[in-house]
Amino acid sequence: MLCIGCGIIMLLQFFVPLEFVQRDMLQWVNDSAIVVATFGLAIGLASLVHVHSTRIRRRARGWALSVVTLACATVVAVIGLLKSDWGPVVARSQRYDVLPNGVTAGVIEVTHTLFGYQTATVFTNTVTAAGVVPLQHRSVPMFDWFYNYIMYPLMSTVFALLAFYMMTAAYRAMRAKSWEAGLLLAAALIVLLGQVPVDQFVRLPAIDGVSLFEWLKLKILDYPNTAAKRSIIIGVALGGLATSIKILTGIEKPYLGGRG
Amino acid sequence: MMTLVLRWFDCNYRRVIYVLVVLCVLVPAFLTVRLRIKPAGATQGLYDAVEGIPAARRAAIAKLEAELTQSTNNHDKLTAHLQRLRMHTNGVLLISLDFDPSSAPELTPQAEIILRHAFMRGIPVVAVVVSTPVGAQLAQSIVDRAARETQGRYDIKLAGRDYVYLGYRPGYFNLILQMGEDISRAYATDYAGTPLHDLPMMQGIKNLNDIDLVAVVTGFVGVPETWIQVVKTKYNRPLGMGMTAVSVADYTPYLHSKQLVGLLPGMRGAAEYEMALDAPGAGTRGMLAQLASHVLIIVLIALGNALFFVQRRNRS
């Protein structure tokens, strides 16, 4: 009933332009979603602790990684809950920005913590109706430190590794074993060349004011690609519609872990 | 001889390729070759849309004034809307920075140049993150950098007056829907914790009807559809996008159906936009590395195929 009710409320948003539906009902759904998400977070955390503590207790293969996972989760959660002005601050510096007309635009305070200095602790003046509110403290320095110096480089590094795999895959896998594969390969080469300004170094004919490969790339994107994508989008939309109707009418209940 | 070289390469290709990839990315970083990149139609579309925000606002004000003189229905509502529109005569840009550090190298130049363009034209900016909490701090640093590092092209922009960064709130689809009705209900405060009704800029912005252009820079699949469903389908506001080059093929149909005013394809899109604005930046700098990497891929594909055909001939 809850699922059907929420589904119908969301459906009404697109078809019933009443203020009660558009504002109050949507507000209720949003508030509820935040409450549910909070409980979901708690359940996720409990599940994480349960799964990894079990692995550690049983000394399952790779249990040391579970120790790292739990330690990281604990450290980041604790730091995230600390007060915003907490942190081993070793120095603060101030700089005044002056506009070309001589007016002081804002004060920047840079906090230097024991672990370094981070741009996220640059506080600018915020202009409010009551005037300029100086130095808005808005984030936890150590949390920013973890984000800027651990999470950001880790995520970037993992994604950057893809470049190496793609290069080796291009060498090993992209082979013209049949004429269909050759066609695919030719399209890939055209798009690759069309994506970069290769005409800066090699003289190429221009069509419609763009270089040959770029023109070909645009044609591939505009015609065969668009035709294929449209059919996929329409197919997926019809499938999604059918599934949504089944869920709304209670025929299918995947959220309960099964069918019917 | 050639066969021997190819066989040697086939045995040691991993090490060689890894070194070449590193060189292709590192060496161009030290070169100062200025590439000339002509903006494609999709990029020009988004550029023109940002450039046209003040004109769009003036047209919206004139249309509403004409509506008010002709119609007696909803007089109070229309007057309030007109008052809000008149508070920002240069229009308002809403930008959503829906990406995380993994796609930041490709998307940060796009986000920065769109923000700089708006700041150069004196257009107030509302920045949000709707799809990932991981991107909130990254987005904050991008918006702050564009506001403060003016490159001598505009005055320093102040939070609350010239731009507002709202940060991340859970809700995703519902959140965007709620922004369509009332932004202050979706976001009670900005990222710094200041209530929205205390920010002068937000006095003239209530919902998506007060926004002249929505620009979404995203590296996630599914996010563009959500924005299209709400911003375009439900509220019929102009919508432009910037995305990773690999996603562009998926969203080109939305460009042709005019659901998007423009589409920036990866770093190339950022470089094209920078050229259109005559403000070379990270996108233009990155194109040389991208060019070298693409040429390397093509060479590797050619090598792989050459070896494949040599082996097939030997076998037969």
Coordinates of C-alpha atoms in Angstrom, one line a residue:
Chain A
M1 CA 0.0 0.0 0.0
L2 CA 2.9 2.3 0.9
C3 CA 4.6 1.6 -2.4
I4 CA 1.4 2.2 -4.4
G5 CA 0.6 5.4 -2.4
C6 CA 4.1 6.9 -3.0
G7 CA 4.0 5.9 -6.6
I8 CA 0.7 7.6 -7.2
I9 CA 1.8 10.7 -5.4
M10 CA 4.8 11.0 -7.7
L11 CA 2.6 10.3 -10.7
L12 CA 0.3 13.1 -9.7
Q13 CA 3.2 15.6 -9.8
F14 CA 3.1 15.4 -13.6
F15 CA -0.6 15.4 -14.1
V16 CA -2.3 17.4 -11.3
P17 CA -1.3 21.1 -11.2
L18 CA -3.0 21.7 -7.8
E19 CA -0.8 23.6 -5.2
F20 CA -1.6 21.0 -2.6
V21 CA -0.3 18.2 -4.8
Q22 CA 2.7 20.2 -6.1
R23 CA 3.9 21.6 -2.8
D24 CA 2.5 19.8 0.3
M25 CA 2.3 16.3 -1.0
L26 CA 5.8 16.6 -2.6
Q27 CA 7.1 18.0 0.7
W28 CA 5.7 15.1 2.6
V29 CA 7.3 12.6 0.1
N30 CA 10.7 14.4 0.3
D31 CA 10.7 14.5 4.1
S32 CA 9.8 10.8 4.2
A33 CA 12.5 10.0 1.7
I34 CA 15.1 11.7 3.9
V35 CA 13.9 9.8 7.0
V36 CA 13.9 6.5 5.1
A37 CA 17.4 7.3 3.7
T38 CA 18.6 8.0 7.2
F39 CA 17.4 4.6 8.4
G40 CA 18.8 3.0 5.3
L41 CA 22.2 4.5 6.2
A42 CA 22.0 3.1 9.7
I43 CA 21.1 -0.4 8.3
G44 CA 23.9 -0.1 5.7
L45 CA 26.4 0.8 8.5
A46 CA 25.1 -2.1 10.7
S47 CA 25.4 -4.5 7.7
L48 CA 28.9 -3.3 6.9
V49 CA 30.0 -3.8 10.5
H50 CA 28.3 -7.2 10.7
V51 CA 29.8 -8.6 7.4
H52 CA 33.3 -7.4 8.0
S53 CA 33.4 -8.3 11.7
T54 CA 32.3 -11.8 10.8
R55 CA 35.0 -12.1 8.2
I56 CA 37.6 -10.9 10.8
R57 CA 36.3 -13.4 13.4
R58 CA 36.4 -16.3 11.0
R59 CA 39.8 -15.2 9.6
A60 CA 38.3 -15.5 6.2
R61 CA 40.4 -14.9 3.1
G62 CA 41.4 -11.2 2.9
W63 CA 40.2 -10.5 6.5
A64 CA 43.0 -7.9 6.8
L65 CA 41.2 -5.8 4.2
S66 CA 38.1 -5.9 6.4
V67 CA 40.1 -4.5 9.3
V68 CA 41.2 -1.6 7.0
T69 CA 37.6 -1.1 5.9
L70 CA 36.2 -0.9 9.5
A71 CA 39.1 1.3 10.6
C72 CA 38.6 3.8 7.8
A73 CA 34.8 3.9 8.3
T74 CA 35.3 4.5 12.0
V75 CA 38.0 7.2 11.6
V76 CA 36.0 9.1 8.9
A77 CA 32.7 8.9 10.8
V78 CA 34.4 10.2 14.0
I79 CA 36.1 13.1 12.2
G80 CA 32.9 13.9 10.4
L81 CA 31.1 14.3 13.7
L82 CA 33.7 16.5 15.3
K83 CA 32.9 20.2 15.9
S84 CA 33.7 22.5 13.0
D85 CA 36.4 24.5 14.8
W86 CA 38.1 21.3 16.1
G87 CA 41.5 20.5 14.7
P88 CA 45.2 21.0 15.3
V89 CA 45.4 24.5 13.8
V90 CA 49.0 25.7 13.6
A91 CA 48.5 29.0 11.9
R92 CA 46.0 31.3 10.4
S93 CA 46.5 34.0 7.8
Q94 CA 44.2 36.7 6.5
R95 CA 44.1 38.5 3.2
Y96 CA 41.8 41.3 2.1
D97 CA 40.4 41.4 -1.4
V98 CA 40.0 44.9 -2.8
L99 CA 37.9 45.6 -5.8
P100 CA 39.2 47.9 -8.6
N101 CA 37.0 50.7 -7.2
G102 CA 38.9 50.5 -3.8
V103 CA 36.1 48.8 -1.9
T104 CA 37.1 45.9 0.3
A105 CA 35.2 42.9 -1.1
G106 CA 35.9 40.3 1.5
V107 CA 38.2 38.8 4.0
I108 CA 39.8 35.5 3.3
E109 CA 41.0 33.5 6.3
V110 CA 43.1 30.5 5.5
T111 CA 43.5 27.9 8.2
H112 CA 46.7 26.0 8.3
T113 CA 46.3 22.7 10.1
L114 CA 48.9 20.3 11.3
F115 CA 48.2 18.2 8.2
G116 CA 48.6 21.1 5.7
Y117 CA 46.4 23.8 4.3
Q118 CA 43.2 23.2 2.3
T119 CA 41.2 25.4 0.0
A120 CA 38.0 24.3 1.6
T121 CA 38.9 26.3 4.7
V122 CA 39.1 29.5 2.8
F123 CA 36.1 31.4 4.2
T124 CA 34.7 34.3 2.3
N125 CA 32.4 36.9 3.6
T126 CA 28.8 36.1 2.9
V127 CA 26.5 39.0 2.1
T128 CA 23.2 38.7 3.9
A129 CA 20.3 41.1 4.2
A130 CA 21.7 42.3 7.5
G131 CA 25.0 43.2 6.0
V132 CA 28.3 41.3 5.6
V133 CA 28.7 38.3 7.8
P134 CA 32.4 37.8 8.4
L135 CA 34.2 34.5 8.1
Q136 CA 31.6 31.8 7.8
H137 CA 33.0 28.7 9.3
R138 CA 31.4 25.9 7.4
S139 CA 33.4 22.7 7.4
V140 CA 35.5 20.4 9.4
P141 CA 39.2 21.0 8.5
M142 CA 40.2 17.4 9.1
F143 CA 37.2 16.0 7.2
D144 CA 38.3 18.3 4.3
W145 CA 41.8 17.1 4.7
F146 CA 40.7 13.5 4.4
Y147 CA 38.6 14.4 1.3
N148 CA 41.2 16.5 -0.4
Y149 CA 44.3 14.4 0.3
I150 CA 43.0 10.8 0.6
M151 CA 39.6 10.4 -1.1
Y152 CA 40.1 12.7 -4.0
P153 CA 43.5 11.2 -5.1
L154 CA 42.3 7.7 -4.5
M155 CA 39.2 8.1 -6.6
S156 CA 41.2 9.9 -9.3
T157 CA 43.9 7.3 -9.3
V158 CA 41.6 4.3 -9.6
F159 CA 39.8 6.0 -12.5
A160 CA 43.1 7.0 -14.1
L161 CA 44.2 3.3 -14.2
L162 CA 41.5 2.8 -16.7
A163 CA 43.6 4.6 -19.3
F164 CA 46.3 2.0 -19.0
Y165 CA 43.9 -0.9 -19.3
M166 CA 42.1 0.8 -22.3
M167 CA 45.4 1.2 -24.1
T168 CA 46.4 -2.4 -23.6
A169 CA 42.9 -3.5 -24.6
A170 CA 43.1 -1.4 -27.7
Y171 CA 46.2 -3.2 -28.7
R172 CA 45.0 -6.7 -27.8
A173 CA 41.3 -6.7 -28.5
M174 CA 40.4 -4.2 -31.2
R175 CA 41.2 -6.4 -34.2
A176 CA 39.4 -6.6 -37.5
K177 CA 38.7 -10.3 -37.4
S178 CA 35.6 -10.0 -39.6
W179 CA 34.2 -7.3 -41.8
E180 CA 31.7 -6.3 -39.1
A181 CA 34.5 -5.9 -36.6
G182 CA 36.4 -3.9 -39.3
L183 CA 33.4 -1.6 -39.7
L184 CA 33.2 -1.0 -35.9
L185 CA 37.0 -0.4 -35.8
A186 CA 36.7 2.2 -38.6
A187 CA 33.9 4.0 -36.8
A188 CA 36.0 4.0 -33.6
L189 CA 39.0 5.4 -35.3
I190 CA 37.0 8.2 -37.0
V191 CA 35.5 9.2 -33.6
L192 CA 38.9 9.1 -31.9
L193 CA 40.4 11.3 -34.6
G194 CA 37.3 13.6 -34.7
Q195 CA 37.5 14.2 -31.0
V196 CA 41.0 15.9 -31.1
P197 CA 42.2 18.7 -33.3
V198 CA 44.4 16.5 -35.5
D199 CA 44.0 19.0 -38.3
Q200 CA 46.4 21.3 -36.5
F201 CA 49.3 19.0 -37.4
V202 CA 48.1 17.3 -40.6
R203 CA 46.6 19.1 -43.5
L204 CA 43.0 17.8 -43.9
P205 CA 40.1 18.8 -46.1
A206 CA 37.4 20.8 -44.4
I207 CA 33.7 20.1 -44.9
D208 CA 31.0 22.6 -43.6
G209 CA 33.8 24.5 -41.9
V210 CA 35.1 21.6 -39.8
S211 CA 37.9 19.1 -40.4
L212 CA 37.1 15.9 -42.3
F213 CA 37.3 13.6 -39.2
E214 CA 35.2 15.9 -37.1
W215 CA 32.6 16.1 -39.8
L216 CA 32.6 12.3 -40.1
K217 CA 32.4 12.0 -36.3
L218 CA 29.4 14.3 -36.2
K219 CA 27.7 12.4 -38.9
I220 CA 28.2 9.0 -37.1
L221 CA 26.8 10.6 -33.9
D222 CA 24.0 12.3 -35.6
Y223 CA 22.6 9.5 -37.8
P224 CA 23.5 5.8 -37.0
N225 CA 24.1 6.5 -33.3
T226 CA 21.0 8.6 -32.8
A227 CA 18.8 6.1 -34.6
A228 CA 20.1 3.2 -32.5
K229 CA 19.9 5.2 -29.2
R230 CA 16.4 6.4 -29.9
S231 CA 15.2 2.8 -30.5
I232 CA 16.9 1.7 -27.2
I233 CA 15.5 4.7 -25.3
I234 CA 11.9 4.1 -26.5
G235 CA 12.2 0.3 -25.8
V236 CA 13.6 0.9 -22.3
A237 CA 10.8 3.5 -21.7
L238 CA 8.1 1.1 -22.7
G239 CA 9.6 -1.7 -20.6
G240 CA 9.9 0.7 -17.7
L241 CA 6.3 1.8 -18.1
A242 CA 5.1 -1.8 -18.1
T243 CA 7.2 -2.7 -15.0
S244 CA 6.0 0.5 -13.2
I245 CA 2.4 -0.4 -13.8
K246 CA 3.0 -3.9 -12.5
I247 CA 4.7 -2.5 -9.4
L248 CA 2.0 0.1 -8.8
T249 CA -0.7 -2.5 -9.1
G250 CA 1.1 -4.9 -6.8
I251 CA 1.6 -7.6 -9.5
E252 CA 5.3 -7.4 -9.0
K253 CA 7.0 -6.8 -5.7
P254 CA 10.8 -6.7 -6.3
Y255 CA 11.3 -4.4 -3.3
L256 CA 10.1 -7.3 -1.1
G257 CA 12.7 -9.6 -2.6
G258 CA 10.5 -11.6 -4.9
R259 CA 7.7 -11.7 -7.5
G260 CA 4.0 -11.8 -7.1
Chain B
M1 CA 62.9 -7.9 -39.3
M2 CA 59.5 -6.3 -39.0
T3 CA 58.0 -9.6 -37.9
L4 CA 60.7 -9.9 -35.2
V5 CA 60.0 -6.4 -33.9
L6 CA 56.3 -7.1 -33.8
R7 CA 56.9 -10.4 -31.9
W8 CA 59.2 -8.6 -29.4
F9 CA 56.5 -6.0 -28.9
D10 CA 53.9 -8.7 -28.5
C11 CA 55.9 -10.2 -25.6
N12 CA 56.7 -6.8 -23.9
Y13 CA 53.7 -4.7 -24.9
R14 CA 52.5 -4.0 -21.4
R15 CA 55.6 -2.2 -20.1
V16 CA 56.0 -0.3 -23.4
I17 CA 52.4 0.8 -23.5
Y18 CA 52.4 2.0 -19.9
V19 CA 55.5 4.0 -20.4
L20 CA 54.1 5.5 -23.6
V21 CA 50.8 6.4 -21.8
V22 CA 52.7 8.2 -19.1
L23 CA 54.8 10.1 -21.7
C24 CA 51.7 11.1 -23.7
V25 CA 50.1 12.7 -20.6
L26 CA 53.2 14.2 -19.0
V27 CA 55.1 15.7 -21.9
P28 CA 52.3 17.8 -23.3
A29 CA 51.9 19.3 -19.8
F30 CA 55.2 21.0 -20.3
L31 CA 54.6 22.2 -23.8
T32 CA 53.0 25.5 -24.7
V33 CA 51.4 24.7 -28.0
R34 CA 48.3 26.8 -28.5
L35 CA 45.7 24.7 -30.3
R36 CA 43.0 26.3 -32.3
I37 CA 39.7 24.5 -31.7
K38 CA 36.5 25.6 -33.5
P39 CA 33.4 25.3 -31.4
A40 CA 31.0 22.6 -32.7
G41 CA 27.3 23.2 -32.9
A42 CA 26.5 21.5 -29.6
T43 CA 29.0 23.6 -27.7
Q44 CA 28.0 26.8 -29.5
G45 CA 24.4 26.0 -28.4
L46 CA 25.3 26.1 -24.7
Y47 CA 27.6 29.1 -25.2
D48 CA 24.8 31.0 -26.9
A49 CA 22.3 30.0 -24.3
V50 CA 24.5 31.4 -21.5
E51 CA 25.3 34.5 -23.5
G52 CA 21.6 35.0 -24.1
I53 CA 20.5 34.8 -20.5
P54 CA 20.2 38.6 -20.0
A55 CA 18.2 38.9 -23.2
A56 CA 16.0 36.0 -22.2
R57 CA 15.3 37.7 -18.8
R58 CA 14.4 40.9 -20.5
A59 CA 12.0 39.1 -22.8
A60 CA 10.5 37.2 -19.9
I61 CA 9.9 40.5 -18.0
A62 CA 8.3 42.1 -21.1
K63 CA 6.1 39.0 -21.7
L64 CA 4.9 39.0 -18.1
E65 CA 4.2 42.8 -18.1
A66 CA 2.1 42.3 -21.2
E67 CA 0.3 39.4 -19.6
L68 CA -0.4 41.5 -16.5
T69 CA -2.0 44.2 -18.5
Q70 CA -4.2 41.8 -20.4
S71 CA -5.2 39.3 -17.7
T72 CA -7.0 39.7 -14.4
N73 CA -6.5 36.1 -13.3
N74 CA -3.7 35.3 -10.9
H75 CA -2.8 39.0 -10.7
D76 CA -1.0 38.7 -7.3
K77 CA 0.9 35.6 -8.4
L78 CA 2.0 37.2 -11.6
T79 CA 3.0 40.5 -9.9
A80 CA 5.1 38.6 -7.4
H81 CA 6.8 36.7 -10.2
L82 CA 7.4 39.9 -12.1
Q83 CA 9.0 41.5 -9.0
R84 CA 11.3 38.5 -8.6
L85 CA 12.3 38.7 -12.3
R86 CA 13.0 42.4 -12.0
M87 CA 15.4 41.8 -9.1
H88 CA 17.9 40.1 -11.4
T89 CA 17.7 41.9 -14.8
N90 CA 20.8 39.9 -16.0
G91 CA 18.9 36.6 -15.4
V92 CA 19.9 33.7 -13.3
L93 CA 21.9 30.5 -14.1
L94 CA 21.4 27.3 -12.2
I95 CA 24.3 24.9 -12.5
S96 CA 24.4 21.4 -11.1
L97 CA 27.8 19.9 -10.6
D98 CA 27.0 16.2 -10.5
F99 CA 30.3 14.5 -10.6
D100 CA 32.9 13.2 -8.2
P101 CA 36.8 13.2 -8.2
S102 CA 36.9 10.2 -10.7
S103 CA 35.6 12.3 -13.6
A104 CA 36.8 15.7 -12.2
P105 CA 39.8 16.1 -14.7
E106 CA 37.4 16.0 -17.6
L107 CA 34.4 17.9 -16.1
T108 CA 36.0 20.5 -13.9
P109 CA 37.2 22.6 -16.9
Q110 CA 33.6 22.5 -18.3
A111 CA 32.1 23.6 -15.0
E112 CA 34.7 26.4 -14.5
I113 CA 34.3 27.9 -17.9
I114 CA 30.5 28.0 -17.7
L115 CA 30.8 29.7 -14.3
R116 CA 33.4 32.1 -15.6
H117 CA 31.2 33.0 -18.5
A118 CA 28.2 33.7 -16.3
F119 CA 30.4 35.8 -13.9
M120 CA 31.8 37.7 -16.9
R121 CA 28.3 38.7 -18.0
G122 CA 27.2 39.6 -14.5
I123 CA 24.7 36.7 -14.3
P124 CA 23.9 35.5 -10.8
V125 CA 24.6 31.8 -10.3
V126 CA 22.9 29.2 -8.1
A127 CA 25.1 26.0 -7.8
V128 CA 23.8 22.7 -6.5
V129 CA 24.8 19.0 -6.3
V130 CA 21.9 16.6 -6.4
S131 CA 23.3 13.1 -7.2
T132 CA 26.3 12.5 -5.0
P133 CA 27.4 13.7 -1.6
V134 CA 31.0 12.9 -2.6
G135 CA 31.0 15.7 -5.0
A136 CA 29.8 18.4 -2.6
Q137 CA 33.3 19.6 -1.5
L138 CA 34.7 19.4 -5.0
A139 CA 31.9 21.5 -6.3
Q140 CA 32.4 24.0 -3.6
S141 CA 36.1 24.4 -4.4
I142 CA 35.2 24.9 -8.2
V143 CA 32.6 27.5 -7.5
D144 CA 34.8 29.4 -5.0
R145 CA 37.8 29.3 -7.4
A146 CA 35.8 30.7 -10.3
A147 CA 34.4 33.4 -8.0
R148 CA 37.8 34.5 -6.6
E149 CA 40.3 33.8 -9.4
T150 CA 38.9 36.3 -11.8
Q151 CA 41.8 36.3 -14.3
G152 CA 41.3 40.0 -14.6
R153 CA 38.0 39.5 -16.5
Y154 CA 35.5 40.4 -13.8
D155 CA 35.2 41.6 -10.2
I156 CA 35.5 39.2 -7.3
K157 CA 32.2 37.5 -6.8
L158 CA 30.7 37.3 -3.4
A159 CA 28.7 34.4 -1.9
G160 CA 25.1 35.5 -1.2
R161 CA 25.2 38.4 -3.6
D162 CA 26.6 37.2 -6.9
Y163 CA 26.4 33.4 -6.4
V164 CA 25.0 30.9 -4.0
Y165 CA 26.3 27.4 -3.4
L166 CA 23.7 25.2 -2.0
G167 CA 25.7 21.9 -1.7
Y168 CA 24.2 18.5 -1.6
R169 CA 20.8 17.3 -0.2
P170 CA 19.4 13.8 -0.5
G171 CA 16.3 13.2 -2.5
Y172 CA 17.7 13.3 -6.1
F173 CA 14.5 13.2 -8.3
N174 CA 12.3 14.5 -5.6
L175 CA 14.8 17.3 -4.8
I176 CA 14.8 18.5 -8.4
L177 CA 11.0 18.3 -8.4
Q178 CA 10.8 20.3 -5.3
M179 CA 13.2 23.0 -6.7
G180 CA 10.7 23.4 -9.4
E181 CA 8.1 24.6 -6.9
D182 CA 10.2 26.2 -4.1
I183 CA 14.0 26.1 -3.9
S184 CA 13.9 27.1 -0.2
R185 CA 11.9 24.0 0.6
A186 CA 14.4 21.8 -1.1
Y187 CA 17.4 23.6 0.4
A188 CA 16.6 25.5 3.7
T189 CA 20.2 26.8 3.9
D190 CA 23.2 27.2 1.6
Y191 CA 26.2 25.0 2.1
A192 CA 27.6 27.4 4.7
G193 CA 24.5 27.1 6.8
T194 CA 23.0 30.6 6.0
P195 CA 19.2 30.4 5.7
L196 CA 18.2 31.1 2.1
H197 CA 15.8 33.9 3.1
D198 CA 18.9 35.8 4.5
L199 CA 20.7 35.8 1.2
P200 CA 19.9 38.9 -0.9
M201 CA 20.4 37.0 -4.2
M202 CA 17.8 34.5 -3.3
Q203 CA 15.1 37.2 -2.7
G204 CA 14.6 37.1 -6.5
I205 CA 14.7 33.4 -6.9
K206 CA 11.9 31.2 -5.8
N207 CA 11.7 28.2 -8.1
L208 CA 12.8 27.0 -11.6
N209 CA 10.4 29.6 -13.2
D210 CA 12.9 32.3 -12.0
I211 CA 15.8 30.5 -13.6
D212 CA 16.7 31.4 -17.2
L213 CA 19.0 28.4 -17.9
V214 CA 19.8 25.2 -16.1
A215 CA 23.3 23.8 -16.9
V216 CA 24.1 20.3 -15.7
V217 CA 27.7 19.0 -15.7
T218 CA 27.6 15.3 -14.9
G219 CA 29.7 12.2 -15.2
F220 CA 26.9 9.8 -14.1
V221 CA 24.6 7.8 -16.3
G222 CA 20.9 8.5 -15.5
V223 CA 21.4 12.0 -14.1
P224 CA 20.8 13.8 -17.4
E225 CA 17.5 12.0 -17.9
T226 CA 16.3 13.0 -14.5
W227 CA 17.1 16.7 -15.1
I228 CA 15.4 16.5 -18.6
Q229 CA 12.2 14.9 -17.1
V230 CA 11.8 17.6 -14.5
V231 CA 13.4 20.8 -16.0
K232 CA 12.4 20.3 -19.6
T233 CA 9.3 18.1 -19.5
K234 CA 7.6 19.5 -16.4
Y235 CA 8.8 23.1 -16.3
N236 CA 9.9 23.7 -19.9
R237 CA 13.0 25.6 -18.9
P238 CA 16.1 25.8 -21.1
L239 CA 18.5 23.0 -20.2
G240 CA 22.1 22.5 -21.3
M241 CA 24.6 19.8 -20.4
G242 CA 28.3 19.0 -20.1
M243 CA 29.3 15.4 -19.8
T244 CA 32.2 13.0 -20.2
A245 CA 33.1 12.3 -23.8
V246 CA 32.1 8.6 -23.4
S247 CA 28.5 9.6 -22.5
V248 CA 27.9 11.9 -25.4
A249 CA 26.7 9.2 -27.8
D250 CA 24.0 8.3 -25.3
Y251 CA 22.6 11.8 -25.0
T252 CA 23.0 13.1 -28.6
P253 CA 19.3 12.2 -29.3
Y254 CA 18.1 14.7 -26.7
L255 CA 20.1 17.4 -28.5
H256 CA 18.3 16.6 -31.8
S257 CA 14.9 16.6 -30.1
K258 CA 15.7 20.1 -28.8
Q259 CA 15.4 19.0 -25.2
L260 CA 18.9 20.3 -24.7
V261 CA 20.1 23.6 -25.9
G262 CA 23.7 22.4 -26.0
L263 CA 26.0 19.6 -25.0
L264 CA 29.7 19.8 -24.1
P265 CA 31.5 16.6 -25.0
G266 CA 34.3 15.9 -22.5
M267 CA 37.5 17.9 -22.4
R268 CA 37.0 18.8 -26.0
G269 CA 33.7 20.5 -25.1
A270 CA 35.5 22.6 -22.4
A271 CA 38.2 23.6 -24.9
E272 CA 35.7 24.6 -27.5
Y273 CA 33.8 26.6 -25.0
E274 CA 37.0 28.3 -23.9
M275 CA 37.8 29.2 -27.5
A276 CA 34.2 30.6 -28.0
L277 CA 34.7 32.8 -24.9
D278 CA 38.3 33.5 -25.9
A279 CA 39.5 32.5 -22.4
P280 CA 41.8 29.5 -22.8
G281 CA 42.0 27.4 -19.7
A282 CA 42.4 23.9 -18.4
G283 CA 40.3 22.4 -21.3
T284 CA 42.6 23.9 -24.0
R285 CA 45.7 22.9 -22.0
G286 CA 44.4 19.3 -21.7
M287 CA 43.7 18.9 -25.4
L288 CA 47.3 18.3 -26.3
A289 CA 47.6 15.4 -23.9
Q290 CA 44.3 14.1 -25.3
L291 CA 45.5 14.4 -28.8
A292 CA 48.7 12.5 -28.0
S293 CA 46.8 9.8 -26.2
H294 CA 44.3 9.3 -29.1
V295 CA 47.1 9.1 -31.6
L296 CA 48.8 6.5 -29.3
I297 CA 45.6 4.4 -29.2
I298 CA 45.3 4.5 -33.0
V299 CA 49.0 3.5 -33.4
L300 CA 48.4 0.6 -30.9
I301 CA 45.2 -0.5 -32.8
A302 CA 47.2 -0.5 -36.0
L303 CA 50.1 -2.4 -34.5
G304 CA 47.7 -5.0 -32.9
N305 CA 46.0 -5.5 -36.3
A306 CA 49.3 -5.7 -38.2
L307 CA 50.5 -8.5 -35.8
F308 CA 47.2 -10.2 -36.1
F309 CA 47.4 -10.3 -39.9
V310 CA 51.1 -11.4 -39.8
Q311 CA 50.2 -14.3 -37.4
R312 CA 47.2 -15.3 -39.5
R313 CA 49.3 -15.4 -42.7
N314 CA 52.0 -17.4 -41.0
R315 CA 49.5 -19.9 -39.7
S316 CA 47.9 -20.3 -43.2

